[in-house]
Coordinates of C-alpha atoms and ligand atoms in Angstrom, one line a residue:
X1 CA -74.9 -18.3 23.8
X2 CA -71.8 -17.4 21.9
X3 CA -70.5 -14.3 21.0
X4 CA -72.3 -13.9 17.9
X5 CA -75.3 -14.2 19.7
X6 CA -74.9 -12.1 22.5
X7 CA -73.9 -9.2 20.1
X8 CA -77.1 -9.1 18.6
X9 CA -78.7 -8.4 22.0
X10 CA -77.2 -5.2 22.2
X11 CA -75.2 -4.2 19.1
X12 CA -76.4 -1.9 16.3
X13 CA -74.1 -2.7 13.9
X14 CA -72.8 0.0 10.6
X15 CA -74.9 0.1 7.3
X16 CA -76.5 -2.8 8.6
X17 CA -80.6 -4.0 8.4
X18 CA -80.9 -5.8 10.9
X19 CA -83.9 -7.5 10.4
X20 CA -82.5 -8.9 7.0
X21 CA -79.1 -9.0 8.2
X22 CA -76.2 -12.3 7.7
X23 CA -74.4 -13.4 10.7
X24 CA -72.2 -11.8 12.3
X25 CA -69.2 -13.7 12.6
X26 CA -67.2 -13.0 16.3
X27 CA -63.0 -12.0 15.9
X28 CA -61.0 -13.2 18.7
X29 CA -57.4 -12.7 16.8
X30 CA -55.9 -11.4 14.4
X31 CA -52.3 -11.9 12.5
X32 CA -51.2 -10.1 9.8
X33 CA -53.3 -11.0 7.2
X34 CA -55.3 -13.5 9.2
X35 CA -58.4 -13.2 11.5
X36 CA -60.0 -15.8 13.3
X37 CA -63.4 -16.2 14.8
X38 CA -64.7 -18.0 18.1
X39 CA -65.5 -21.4 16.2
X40 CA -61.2 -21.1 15.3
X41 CA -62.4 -20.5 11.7
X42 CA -59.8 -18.3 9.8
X43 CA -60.3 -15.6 7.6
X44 CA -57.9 -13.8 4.8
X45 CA -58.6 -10.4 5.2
X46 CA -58.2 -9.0 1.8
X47 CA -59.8 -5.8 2.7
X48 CA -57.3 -4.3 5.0
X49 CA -60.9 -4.3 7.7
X50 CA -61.9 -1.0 5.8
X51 CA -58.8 0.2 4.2
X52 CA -57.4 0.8 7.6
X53 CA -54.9 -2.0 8.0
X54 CA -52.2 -2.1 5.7
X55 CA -49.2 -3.0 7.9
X56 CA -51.3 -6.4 9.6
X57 CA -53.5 -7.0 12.5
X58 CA -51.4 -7.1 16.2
X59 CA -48.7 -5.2 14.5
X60 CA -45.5 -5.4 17.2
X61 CA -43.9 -2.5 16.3
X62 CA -47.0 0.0 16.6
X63 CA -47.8 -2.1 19.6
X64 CA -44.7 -1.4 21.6
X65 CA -45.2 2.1 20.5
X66 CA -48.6 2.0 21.6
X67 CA -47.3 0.5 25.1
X68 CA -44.7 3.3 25.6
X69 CA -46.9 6.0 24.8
X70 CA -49.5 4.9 27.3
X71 CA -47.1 4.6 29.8
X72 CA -45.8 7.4 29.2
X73 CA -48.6 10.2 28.5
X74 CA -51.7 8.5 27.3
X75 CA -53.8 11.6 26.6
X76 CA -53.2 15.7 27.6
X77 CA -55.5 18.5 26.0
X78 CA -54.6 19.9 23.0
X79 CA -56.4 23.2 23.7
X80 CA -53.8 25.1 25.3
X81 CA -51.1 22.3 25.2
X82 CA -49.1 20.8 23.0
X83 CA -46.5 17.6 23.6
X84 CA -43.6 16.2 22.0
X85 CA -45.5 13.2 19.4
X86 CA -48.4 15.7 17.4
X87 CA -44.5 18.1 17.4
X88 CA -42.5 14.9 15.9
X89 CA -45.5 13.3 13.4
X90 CA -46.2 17.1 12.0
X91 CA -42.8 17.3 11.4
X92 CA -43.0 13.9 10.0
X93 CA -45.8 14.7 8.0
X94 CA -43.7 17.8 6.4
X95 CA -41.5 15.5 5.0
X96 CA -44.1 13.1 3.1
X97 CA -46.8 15.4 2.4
X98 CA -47.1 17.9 -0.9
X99 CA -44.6 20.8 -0.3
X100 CA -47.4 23.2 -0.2
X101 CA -49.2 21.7 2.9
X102 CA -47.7 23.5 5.7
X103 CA -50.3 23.5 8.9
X104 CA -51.8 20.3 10.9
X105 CA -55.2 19.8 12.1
X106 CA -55.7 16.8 14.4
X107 CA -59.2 15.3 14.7
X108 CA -61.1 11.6 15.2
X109 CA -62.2 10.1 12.0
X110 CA -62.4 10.4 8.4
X111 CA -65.8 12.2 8.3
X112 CA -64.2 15.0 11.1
X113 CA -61.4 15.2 8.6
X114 CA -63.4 16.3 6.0
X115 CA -65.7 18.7 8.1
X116 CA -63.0 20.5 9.1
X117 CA -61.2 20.9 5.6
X118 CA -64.8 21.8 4.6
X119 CA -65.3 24.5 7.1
X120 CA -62.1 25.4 6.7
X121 CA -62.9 26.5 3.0
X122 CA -65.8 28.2 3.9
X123 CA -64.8 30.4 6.7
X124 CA -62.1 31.4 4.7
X125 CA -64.4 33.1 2.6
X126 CA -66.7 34.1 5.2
X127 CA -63.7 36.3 7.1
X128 CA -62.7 37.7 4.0
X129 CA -66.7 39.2 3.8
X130 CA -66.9 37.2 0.3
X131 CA -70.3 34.9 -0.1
X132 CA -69.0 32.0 -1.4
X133 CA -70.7 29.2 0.8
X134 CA -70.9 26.1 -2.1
X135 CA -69.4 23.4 -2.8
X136 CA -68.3 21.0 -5.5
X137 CA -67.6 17.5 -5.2
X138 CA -68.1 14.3 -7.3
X139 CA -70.9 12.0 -8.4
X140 CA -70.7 9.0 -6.4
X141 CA -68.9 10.2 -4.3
X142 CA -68.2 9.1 -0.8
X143 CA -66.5 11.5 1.4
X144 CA -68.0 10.4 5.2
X145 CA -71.1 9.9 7.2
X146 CA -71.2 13.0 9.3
X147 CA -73.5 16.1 7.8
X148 CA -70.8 18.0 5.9
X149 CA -69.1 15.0 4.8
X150 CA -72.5 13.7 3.9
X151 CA -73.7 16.4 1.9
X152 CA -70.4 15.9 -0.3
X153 CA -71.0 12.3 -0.6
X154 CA -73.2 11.5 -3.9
X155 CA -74.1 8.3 -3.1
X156 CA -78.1 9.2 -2.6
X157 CA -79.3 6.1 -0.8
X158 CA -76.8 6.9 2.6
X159 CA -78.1 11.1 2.2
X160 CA -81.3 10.7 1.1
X161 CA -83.2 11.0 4.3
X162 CA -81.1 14.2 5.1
X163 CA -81.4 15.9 2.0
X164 CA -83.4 19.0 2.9
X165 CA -80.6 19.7 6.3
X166 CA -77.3 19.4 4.2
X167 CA -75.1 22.1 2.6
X168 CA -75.7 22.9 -0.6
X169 CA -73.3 21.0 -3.3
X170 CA -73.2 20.2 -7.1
X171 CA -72.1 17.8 -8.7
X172 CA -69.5 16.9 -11.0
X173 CA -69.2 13.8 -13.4
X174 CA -66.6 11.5 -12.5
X175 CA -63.8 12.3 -15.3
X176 CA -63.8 8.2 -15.9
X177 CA -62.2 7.7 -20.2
X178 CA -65.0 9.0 -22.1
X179 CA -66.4 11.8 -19.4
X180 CA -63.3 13.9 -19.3
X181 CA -64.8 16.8 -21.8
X182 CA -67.6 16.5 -20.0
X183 CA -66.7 16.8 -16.5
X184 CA -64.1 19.8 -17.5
X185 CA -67.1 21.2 -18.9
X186 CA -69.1 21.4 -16.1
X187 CA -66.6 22.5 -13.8
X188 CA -65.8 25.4 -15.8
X189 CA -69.3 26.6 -16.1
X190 CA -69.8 26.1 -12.2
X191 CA -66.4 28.3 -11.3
X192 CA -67.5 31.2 -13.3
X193 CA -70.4 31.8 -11.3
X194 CA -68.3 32.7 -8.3
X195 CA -70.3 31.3 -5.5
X196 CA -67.8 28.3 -4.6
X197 CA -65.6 27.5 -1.8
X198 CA -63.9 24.1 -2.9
X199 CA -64.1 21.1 -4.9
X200 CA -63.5 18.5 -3.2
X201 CA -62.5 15.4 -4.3
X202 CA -61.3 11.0 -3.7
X203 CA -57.7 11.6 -5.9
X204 CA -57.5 9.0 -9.1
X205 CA -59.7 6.4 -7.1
X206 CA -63.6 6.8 -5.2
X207 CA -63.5 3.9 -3.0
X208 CA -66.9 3.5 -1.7
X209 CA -68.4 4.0 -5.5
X210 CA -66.5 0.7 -6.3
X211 CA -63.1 1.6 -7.1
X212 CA -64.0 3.8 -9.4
X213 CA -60.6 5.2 -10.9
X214 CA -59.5 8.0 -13.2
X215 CA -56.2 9.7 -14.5
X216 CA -54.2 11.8 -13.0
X217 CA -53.9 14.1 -15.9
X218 CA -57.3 14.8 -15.5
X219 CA -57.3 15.9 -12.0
X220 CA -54.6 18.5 -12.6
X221 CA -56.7 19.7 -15.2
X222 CA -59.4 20.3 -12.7
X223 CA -57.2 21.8 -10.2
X224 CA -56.0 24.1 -12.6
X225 CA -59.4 25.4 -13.1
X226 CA -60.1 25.7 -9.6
X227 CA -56.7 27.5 -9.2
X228 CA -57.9 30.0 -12.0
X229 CA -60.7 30.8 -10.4
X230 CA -60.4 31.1 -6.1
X231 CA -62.0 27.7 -5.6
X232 CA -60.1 25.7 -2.4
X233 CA -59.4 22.3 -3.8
X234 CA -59.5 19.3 -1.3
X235 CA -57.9 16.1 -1.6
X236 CA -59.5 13.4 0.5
X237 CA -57.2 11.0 0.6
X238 CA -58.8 9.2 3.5
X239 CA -58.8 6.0 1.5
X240 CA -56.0 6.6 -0.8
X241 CA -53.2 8.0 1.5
X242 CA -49.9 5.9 3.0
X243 CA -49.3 3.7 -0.1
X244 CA -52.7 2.4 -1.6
X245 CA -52.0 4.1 -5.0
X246 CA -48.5 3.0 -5.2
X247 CA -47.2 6.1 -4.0
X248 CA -47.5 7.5 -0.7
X249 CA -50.4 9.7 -1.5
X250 CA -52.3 9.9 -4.5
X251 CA -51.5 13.2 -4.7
X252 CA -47.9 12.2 -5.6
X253 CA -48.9 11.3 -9.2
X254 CA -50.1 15.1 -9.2
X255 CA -48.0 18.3 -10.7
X256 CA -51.0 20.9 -9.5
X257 CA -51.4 20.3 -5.5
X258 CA -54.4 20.6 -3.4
X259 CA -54.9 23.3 -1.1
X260 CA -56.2 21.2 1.7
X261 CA -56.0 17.7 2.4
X262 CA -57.6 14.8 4.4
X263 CA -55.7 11.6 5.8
X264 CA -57.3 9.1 7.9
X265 CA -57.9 5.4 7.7
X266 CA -54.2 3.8 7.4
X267 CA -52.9 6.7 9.2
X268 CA -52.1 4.7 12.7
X269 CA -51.8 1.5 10.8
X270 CA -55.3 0.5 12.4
X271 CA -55.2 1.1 15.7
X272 CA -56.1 4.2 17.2
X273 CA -58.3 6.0 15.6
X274 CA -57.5 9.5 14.5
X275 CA -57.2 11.8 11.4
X276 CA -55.6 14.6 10.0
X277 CA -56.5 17.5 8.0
X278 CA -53.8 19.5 6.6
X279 CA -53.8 22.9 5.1
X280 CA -51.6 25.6 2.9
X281 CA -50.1 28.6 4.5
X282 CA -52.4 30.7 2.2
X283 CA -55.6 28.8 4.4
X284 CA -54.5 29.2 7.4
X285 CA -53.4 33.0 7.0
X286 CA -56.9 33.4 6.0
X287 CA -57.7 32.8 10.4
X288 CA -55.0 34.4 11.7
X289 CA -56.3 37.9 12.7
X290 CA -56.0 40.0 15.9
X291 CA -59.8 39.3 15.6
X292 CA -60.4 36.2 18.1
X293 CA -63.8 35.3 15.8
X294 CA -61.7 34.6 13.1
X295 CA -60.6 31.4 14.6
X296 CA -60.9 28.2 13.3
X297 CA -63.5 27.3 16.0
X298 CA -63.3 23.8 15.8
X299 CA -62.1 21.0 17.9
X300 CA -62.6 17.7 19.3
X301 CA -62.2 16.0 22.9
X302 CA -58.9 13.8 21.9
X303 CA -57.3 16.2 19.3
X304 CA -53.8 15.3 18.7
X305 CA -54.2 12.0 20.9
X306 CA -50.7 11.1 22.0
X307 CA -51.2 7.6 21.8
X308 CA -52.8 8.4 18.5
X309 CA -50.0 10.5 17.3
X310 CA -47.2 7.8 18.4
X311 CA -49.3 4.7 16.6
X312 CA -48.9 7.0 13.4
X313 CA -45.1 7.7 13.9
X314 CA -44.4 3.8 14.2
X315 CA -47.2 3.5 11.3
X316 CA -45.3 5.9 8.8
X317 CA -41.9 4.4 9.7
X318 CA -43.0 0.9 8.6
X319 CA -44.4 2.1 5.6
X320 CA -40.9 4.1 4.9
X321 CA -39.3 1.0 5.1
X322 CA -37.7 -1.1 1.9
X323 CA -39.4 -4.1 2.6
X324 CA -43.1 -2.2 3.3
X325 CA -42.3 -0.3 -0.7
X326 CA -41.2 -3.8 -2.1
X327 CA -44.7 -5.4 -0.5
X328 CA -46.4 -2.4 -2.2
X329 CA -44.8 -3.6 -6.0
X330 CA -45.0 -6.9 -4.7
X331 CA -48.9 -6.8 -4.9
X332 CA -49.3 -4.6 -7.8
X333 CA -47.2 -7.2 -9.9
X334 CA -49.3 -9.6 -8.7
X335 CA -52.3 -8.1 -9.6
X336 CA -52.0 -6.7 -13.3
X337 CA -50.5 -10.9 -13.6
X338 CA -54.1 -11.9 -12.2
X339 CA -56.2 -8.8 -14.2
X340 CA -54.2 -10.5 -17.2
X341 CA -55.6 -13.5 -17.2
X342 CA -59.1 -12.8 -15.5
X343 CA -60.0 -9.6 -18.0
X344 CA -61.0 -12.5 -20.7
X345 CA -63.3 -14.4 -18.4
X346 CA -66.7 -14.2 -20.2
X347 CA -68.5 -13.0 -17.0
X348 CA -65.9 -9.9 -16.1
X349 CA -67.1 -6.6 -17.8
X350 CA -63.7 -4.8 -16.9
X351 CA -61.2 -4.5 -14.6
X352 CA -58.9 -2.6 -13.0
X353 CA -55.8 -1.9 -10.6
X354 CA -54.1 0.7 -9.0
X355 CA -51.2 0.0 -6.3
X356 CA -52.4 -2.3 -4.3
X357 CA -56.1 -1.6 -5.3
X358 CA -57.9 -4.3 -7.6
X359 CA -61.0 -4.2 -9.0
X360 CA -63.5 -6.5 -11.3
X361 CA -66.9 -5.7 -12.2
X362 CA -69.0 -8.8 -12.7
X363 CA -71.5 -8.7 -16.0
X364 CA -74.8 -8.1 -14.6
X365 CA -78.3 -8.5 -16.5
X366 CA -79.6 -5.1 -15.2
X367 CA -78.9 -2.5 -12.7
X368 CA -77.3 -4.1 -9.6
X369 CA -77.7 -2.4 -6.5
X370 CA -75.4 -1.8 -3.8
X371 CA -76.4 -4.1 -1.5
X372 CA -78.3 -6.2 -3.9
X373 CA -78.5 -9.6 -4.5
X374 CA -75.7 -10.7 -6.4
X375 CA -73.6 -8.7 -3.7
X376 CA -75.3 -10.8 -0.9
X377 CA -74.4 -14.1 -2.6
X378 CA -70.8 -12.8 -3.3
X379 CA -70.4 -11.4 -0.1
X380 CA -71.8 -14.6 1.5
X381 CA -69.9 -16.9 -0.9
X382 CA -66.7 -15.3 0.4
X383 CA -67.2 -15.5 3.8
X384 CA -67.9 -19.3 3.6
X385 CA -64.7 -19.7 2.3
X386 CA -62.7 -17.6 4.8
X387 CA -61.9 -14.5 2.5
X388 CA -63.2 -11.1 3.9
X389 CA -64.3 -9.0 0.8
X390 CA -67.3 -6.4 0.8
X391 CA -68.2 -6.0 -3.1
X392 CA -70.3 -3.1 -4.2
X393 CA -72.9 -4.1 -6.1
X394 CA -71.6 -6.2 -8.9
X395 CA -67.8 -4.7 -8.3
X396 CA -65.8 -7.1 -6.1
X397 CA -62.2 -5.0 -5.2
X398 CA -59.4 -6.6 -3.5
X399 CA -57.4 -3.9 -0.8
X400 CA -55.3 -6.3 1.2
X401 CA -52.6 -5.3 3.8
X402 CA -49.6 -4.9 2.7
X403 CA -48.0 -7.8 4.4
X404 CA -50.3 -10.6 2.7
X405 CA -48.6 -12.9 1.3
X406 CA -48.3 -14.5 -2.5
X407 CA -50.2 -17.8 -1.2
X408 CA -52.8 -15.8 0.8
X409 CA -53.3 -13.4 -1.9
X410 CA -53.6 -16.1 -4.7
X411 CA -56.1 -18.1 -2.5
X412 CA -58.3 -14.6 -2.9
X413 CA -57.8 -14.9 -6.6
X414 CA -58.7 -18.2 -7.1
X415 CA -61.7 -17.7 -4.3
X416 CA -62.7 -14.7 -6.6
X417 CA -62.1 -16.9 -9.8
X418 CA -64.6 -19.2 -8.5
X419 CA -67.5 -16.7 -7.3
X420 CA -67.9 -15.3 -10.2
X421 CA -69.2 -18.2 -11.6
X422 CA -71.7 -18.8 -9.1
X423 CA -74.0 -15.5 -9.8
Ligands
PLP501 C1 -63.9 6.0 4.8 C2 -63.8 7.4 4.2 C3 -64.2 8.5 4.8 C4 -64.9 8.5 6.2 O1 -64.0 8.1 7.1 P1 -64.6 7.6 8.6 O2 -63.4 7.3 9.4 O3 -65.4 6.3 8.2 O4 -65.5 8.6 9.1 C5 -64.1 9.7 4.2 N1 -63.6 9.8 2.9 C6 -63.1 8.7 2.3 C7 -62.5 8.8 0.9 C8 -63.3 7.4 2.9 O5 -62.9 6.3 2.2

């Protein structure tokens, strides 16, 4: 048996049926850009694997960091200790972040990221003695797979089986042109009532929707209400942080700053997993009481990893470097050049790009499902030709690392070019 083979013996795969399930091809290497499998086919990974890999696969530089760190101090609790990398990357996070972020909370994963901004809203309230235990997030939305990050996430078919054990949340129309009125609207009326926390929000792009994107006008529109009206506002820039949009955060095209925010995915350059949720000093002041229950009881085994916390130090100095910022341009030039010429194609309904982010959505004859079957044969039609793309639904997006280069990236085009044509 070969890899792929014995992994189905055992493995239980993400989002995946199994009984209807493709095959799952088996990674030996990775390259940059590239991946191989155990037959030696290779594969363009235009996807970044998840949006976590934007500096390339076997990286050197957050290697040797990696190596030194582990050799070093691999791991120490951070209940009750602290050590020199979670001192440097806050302080290193000071420097990139929103002025108004001021305190560091160190956690696993995306989802944990946004469970603790979330409880951090809430408790907030709950030590003050105010009942304000809702929250508001986006339609569509995806904000994790964990139960508070769940219950934020509007995408039904992932919650649905929950619905009846998760936190109560309403929703708010994505302010796409044409729904801005609208969703200001409705976020005005829900404020008044008083019984909010935080909105929480994906900043100018909802990844997991399909790319979904929206101005940033808009969004400081929205904070402003929330501002007005002692709602928390949380940026989850799990997907969007450490150059996606263009900027280092999607936050940076903002003039009205969140009060909390959540960093994940490309954070250690997509190694070691870890996250980050950052907070204002107004948050944080909120737990700090002579009162030990006050405390932000939360925490997990490998807060503040060291090895975690030096993979995002080597991370955030590649990014900060000229050649990582001209790659960024570099890909958005090529991109709009590409969304020129493909927006007239008779089967693309509209496109759209963002930094690095691309998207097309593929004219469809009715509804097309998230895993449906014109995703199947894109998905599969990709694959086959060695480019790693996961569309949703009838929206194929492009996210590649930010090292690809202009041959790789126009062999996506052209592959992209071609599959639309075949469904
Ligand atoms: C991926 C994602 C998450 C969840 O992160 P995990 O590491 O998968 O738990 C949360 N929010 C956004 C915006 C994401 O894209």
């Amino acid at each position: 048996m070969n890899l792929s083979e014995r992994d189905l013996l055992h493995n239980w795969h993400p989002y995946t049926q199994h009984k209807t399930a493709q095959f799952h091809p088996a990674i030996v290497k990775g390259k940059d850009a590239l991946l191989w499998d155990e037959t030696g086919k290779e594969y363009i990974d235009a996807i970044a694997s998840w949006w976590v890999n934007p500096f390339g696969h076997s990286n050197p530089i957050i290697a040797d960091a990696i190596y030194q760190q582990l050799t070093t101090l691999e791991h120490v609790l951070f209940g009750g200790f602290t050590h020199d990398k979670a001192v440097y990357l806050s302080e290193k996070l000071m420097e990139i972040l929103p002025s108004n972020q001021k305190k560091v909370f160190y956690s696993d994963n995306g989802s944990t990221a946004v469970e603790v901004a979330i409880k951090g809203a809430l408790q907030y309230f709950y030590n003050k003695g105010k009942k304000k235990t809702k929250i508001i997030a986006f339609e569509d939305a995806f904000h994790g797979d964990t139960f508070g990050a769940m219950a934020a996430s509007g995408i039904t078919f992932y919650t649905e089986a929950f619905r009846g054990s998760l936190l109560e949340v309403v929703r708010v129309p994505i302010p796409t042109i044409g729904y801005e009125d609208k969703a200001i609207a409705i976020l005005e009326q829900l404020v008044l009532s008083g019984e909010y926390a935080a909105f929480i929000f994906e900043p100018l792009v909802l990844g997991a929707a399909g790319m979904i994107m929206y101005e940033p006008a808009i969004l400081d529109k929205m904070i402003a209400i929330c501002n007005a009206n002692d709602v928390f506002t949380i940026a989850d820039e799990v997907m969007t942080g450490f150059g996606k949009t263009g900027k280092t955060f999607a936050t940076d095209y903002l003039v009205n700053k969140p009060d909390i925010m959540c960093l994940s995915k490309a954070l250690t350059g997509g190694t070691i997993p870890m996250a980050i949720t950052t907070f204002t000093q107004e948050v944080f002041d909120g737990f700090y009481d002579d009162d030990v229950n006050k405390a932000l009881f939360h925490g997990h085994t490998f807060t503040a990893n060291p090895t975690g916390c030096a993979a995002a130090l080597a991370s955030i100095g590649l990014l900060q470097t000229n050649d990582m910022q001209a790659n960024i341009q570099r890909i958005n030039q090529l991109h709009l050049a590409f969304q020129l010429k493909i927006k007239v194609h008779p089967k693309v309904k509209t496109t759209r790009v963002l930094g690095v982010i691309f998207a097309l959505e593929v004219i469809t004859n009715g509804e097309e499902s998230y895993y449906g079957t014109m995703r199947n044969k894109l998905y599969t039609f990709f694959i086959e030709n060695g480019i790693i793309l996961r569309p949703v639904g009838n929206i194929v997006y492009i996210l590649p690392p930010y090292v690809i280069t202009a041959k790789q990236l126009e062999k996506v085009y052209q592959t992209i070019e071609k599959a639309i044509e075949i469904v």
